Coordinates of N, CA and C in Angstrom, one line a residue:
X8 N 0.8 -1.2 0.0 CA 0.0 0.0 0.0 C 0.9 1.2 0.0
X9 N 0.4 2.2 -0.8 CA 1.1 3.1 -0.6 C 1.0 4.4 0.0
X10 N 1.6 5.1 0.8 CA 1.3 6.1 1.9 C -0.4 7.1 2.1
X11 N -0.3 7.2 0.7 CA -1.4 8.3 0.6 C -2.9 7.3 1.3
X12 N -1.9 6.1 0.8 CA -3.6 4.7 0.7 C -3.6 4.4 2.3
X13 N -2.4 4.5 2.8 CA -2.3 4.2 4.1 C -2.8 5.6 4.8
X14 N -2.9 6.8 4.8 CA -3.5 8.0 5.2 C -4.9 7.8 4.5
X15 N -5.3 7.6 3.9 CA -6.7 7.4 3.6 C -7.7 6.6 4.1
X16 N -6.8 5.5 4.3 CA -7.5 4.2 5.0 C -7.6 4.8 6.7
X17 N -6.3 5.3 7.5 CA -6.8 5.4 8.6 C -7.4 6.9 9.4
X18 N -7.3 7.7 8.2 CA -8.6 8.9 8.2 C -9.9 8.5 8.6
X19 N -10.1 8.0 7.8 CA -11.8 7.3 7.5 C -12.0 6.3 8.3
X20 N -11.3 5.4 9.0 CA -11.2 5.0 10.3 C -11.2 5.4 11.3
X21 N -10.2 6.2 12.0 CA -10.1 7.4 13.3 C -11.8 7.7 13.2
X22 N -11.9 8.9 12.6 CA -12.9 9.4 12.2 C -14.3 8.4 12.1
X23 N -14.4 7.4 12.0 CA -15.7 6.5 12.2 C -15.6 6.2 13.5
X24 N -14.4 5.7 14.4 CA -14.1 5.3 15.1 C -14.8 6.5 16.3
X25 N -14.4 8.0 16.5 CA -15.1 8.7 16.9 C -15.9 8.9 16.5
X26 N -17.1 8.7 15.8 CA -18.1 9.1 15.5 C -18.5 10.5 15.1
X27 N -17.6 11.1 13.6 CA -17.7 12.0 13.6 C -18.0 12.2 12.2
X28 N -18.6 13.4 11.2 CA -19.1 13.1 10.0 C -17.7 13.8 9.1
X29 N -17.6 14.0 8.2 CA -16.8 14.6 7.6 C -16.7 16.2 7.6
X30 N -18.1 17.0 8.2 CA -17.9 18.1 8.3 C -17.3 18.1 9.8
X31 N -17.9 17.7 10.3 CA -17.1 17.9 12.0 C -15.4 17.6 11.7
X32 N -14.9 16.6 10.9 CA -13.4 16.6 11.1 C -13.0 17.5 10.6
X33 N -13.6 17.8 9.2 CA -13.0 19.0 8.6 C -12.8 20.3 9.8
X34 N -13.9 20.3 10.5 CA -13.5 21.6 11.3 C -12.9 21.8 12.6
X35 N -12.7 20.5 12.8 CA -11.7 20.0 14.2 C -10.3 20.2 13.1
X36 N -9.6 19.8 12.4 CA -8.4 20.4 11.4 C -8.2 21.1 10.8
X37 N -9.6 22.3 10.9 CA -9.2 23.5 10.1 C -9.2 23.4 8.5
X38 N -10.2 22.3 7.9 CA -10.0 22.3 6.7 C -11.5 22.2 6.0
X39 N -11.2 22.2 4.5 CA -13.0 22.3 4.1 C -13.3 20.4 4.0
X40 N -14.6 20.6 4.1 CA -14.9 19.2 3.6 C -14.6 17.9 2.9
X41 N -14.6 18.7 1.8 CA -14.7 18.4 0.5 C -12.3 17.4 0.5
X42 N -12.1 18.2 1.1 CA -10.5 18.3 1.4 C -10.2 17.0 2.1
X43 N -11.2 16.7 2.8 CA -11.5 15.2 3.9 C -11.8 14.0 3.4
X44 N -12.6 14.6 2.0 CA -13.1 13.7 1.6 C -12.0 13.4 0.5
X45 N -11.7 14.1 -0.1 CA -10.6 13.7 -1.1 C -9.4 12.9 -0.5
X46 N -9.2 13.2 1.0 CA -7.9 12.5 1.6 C -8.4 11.0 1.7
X47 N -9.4 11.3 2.3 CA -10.3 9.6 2.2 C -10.7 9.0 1.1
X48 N -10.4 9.7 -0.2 CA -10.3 8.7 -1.5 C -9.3 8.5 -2.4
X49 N -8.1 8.9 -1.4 CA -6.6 9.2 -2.1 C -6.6 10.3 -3.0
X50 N -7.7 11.2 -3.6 CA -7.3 11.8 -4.3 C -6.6 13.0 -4.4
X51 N -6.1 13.1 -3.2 CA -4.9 14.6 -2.7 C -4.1 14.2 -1.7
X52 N -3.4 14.7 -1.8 CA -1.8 14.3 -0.6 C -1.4 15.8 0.1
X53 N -1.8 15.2 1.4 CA -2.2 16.9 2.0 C 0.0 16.5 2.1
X54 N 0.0 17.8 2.8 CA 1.5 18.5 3.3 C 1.8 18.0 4.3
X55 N 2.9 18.2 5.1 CA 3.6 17.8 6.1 C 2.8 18.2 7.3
X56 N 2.7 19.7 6.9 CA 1.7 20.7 7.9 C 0.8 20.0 8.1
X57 N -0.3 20.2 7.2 CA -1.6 19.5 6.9 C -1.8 17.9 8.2
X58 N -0.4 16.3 8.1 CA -0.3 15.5 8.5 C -0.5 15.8 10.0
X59 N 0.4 16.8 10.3 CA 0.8 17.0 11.3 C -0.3 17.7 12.4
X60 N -1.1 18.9 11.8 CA -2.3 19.5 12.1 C -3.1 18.3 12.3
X61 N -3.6 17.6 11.8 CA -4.7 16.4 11.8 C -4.1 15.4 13.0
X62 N -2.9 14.9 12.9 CA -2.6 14.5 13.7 C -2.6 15.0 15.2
X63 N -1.7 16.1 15.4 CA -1.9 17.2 16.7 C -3.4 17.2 17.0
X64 N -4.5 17.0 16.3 CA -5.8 17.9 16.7 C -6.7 16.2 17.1
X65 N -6.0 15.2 16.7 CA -6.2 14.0 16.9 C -6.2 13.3 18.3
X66 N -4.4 14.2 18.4 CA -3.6 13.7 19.8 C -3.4 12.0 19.7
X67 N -2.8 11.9 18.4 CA -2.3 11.1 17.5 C -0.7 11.4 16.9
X68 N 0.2 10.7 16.4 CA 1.2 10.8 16.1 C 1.0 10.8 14.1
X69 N 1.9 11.2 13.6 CA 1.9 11.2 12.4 C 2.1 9.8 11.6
X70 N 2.8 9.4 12.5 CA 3.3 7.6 12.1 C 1.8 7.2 12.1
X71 N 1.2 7.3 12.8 CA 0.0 6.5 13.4 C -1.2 6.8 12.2
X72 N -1.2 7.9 11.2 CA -2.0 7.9 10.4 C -1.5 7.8 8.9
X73 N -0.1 7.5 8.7 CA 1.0 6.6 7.8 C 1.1 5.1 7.6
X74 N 0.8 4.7 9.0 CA 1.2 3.3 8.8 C 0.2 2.6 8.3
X75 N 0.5 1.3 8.1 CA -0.2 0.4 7.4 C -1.7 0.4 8.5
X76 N -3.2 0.0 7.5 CA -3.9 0.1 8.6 C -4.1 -0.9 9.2
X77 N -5.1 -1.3 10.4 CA -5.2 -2.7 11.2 C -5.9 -3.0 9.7
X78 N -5.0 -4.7 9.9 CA -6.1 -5.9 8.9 C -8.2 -5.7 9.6
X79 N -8.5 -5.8 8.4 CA -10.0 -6.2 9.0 C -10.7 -7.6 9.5
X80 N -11.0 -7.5 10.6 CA -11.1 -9.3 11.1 C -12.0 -10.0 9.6
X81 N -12.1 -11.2 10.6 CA -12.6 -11.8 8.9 C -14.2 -11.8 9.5
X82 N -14.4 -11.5 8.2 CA -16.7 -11.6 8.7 C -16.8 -13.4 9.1
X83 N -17.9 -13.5 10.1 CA -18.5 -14.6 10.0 C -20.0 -14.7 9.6

């Protein structure tokens, strides 16, 4: 997987995980919508700043929304 896919997978994770919609994250990070949602479909690669703000506002490390995401259990 590659980094953007690994920040996109665990955006949209964190973020479900708190129970939050895409406009609430956007405005806990200071960003538009639309911006959240593109990070959540790979289709932009925010900045260092950008990782780091989301992270900080997370109280999350930068590694932690880089790395590979958890495997998904298997359905029964």
């Amino acid at each position: 997987m590659k980094l953007r896919d690994n920040l996109a997978a665990n955006l949209k994770r964190i973020r479900r995980e708190r129970e939050m919609s895409q406009d609430d994250f956007a405005a806990l990070v200071d960003v538009h919508r639309t911006y959240i949602n593109h990070l959540e479909h790979s289709k932009r690669s925010p900045t260092i700043d950008v990782i780091e703000r989301i992270a900080g506002n997370l109280g999350i490390t930068a590694t932690d929304l880089l790395e590979e995401p958890p495997s998904k259990p298997p359905q029964l």
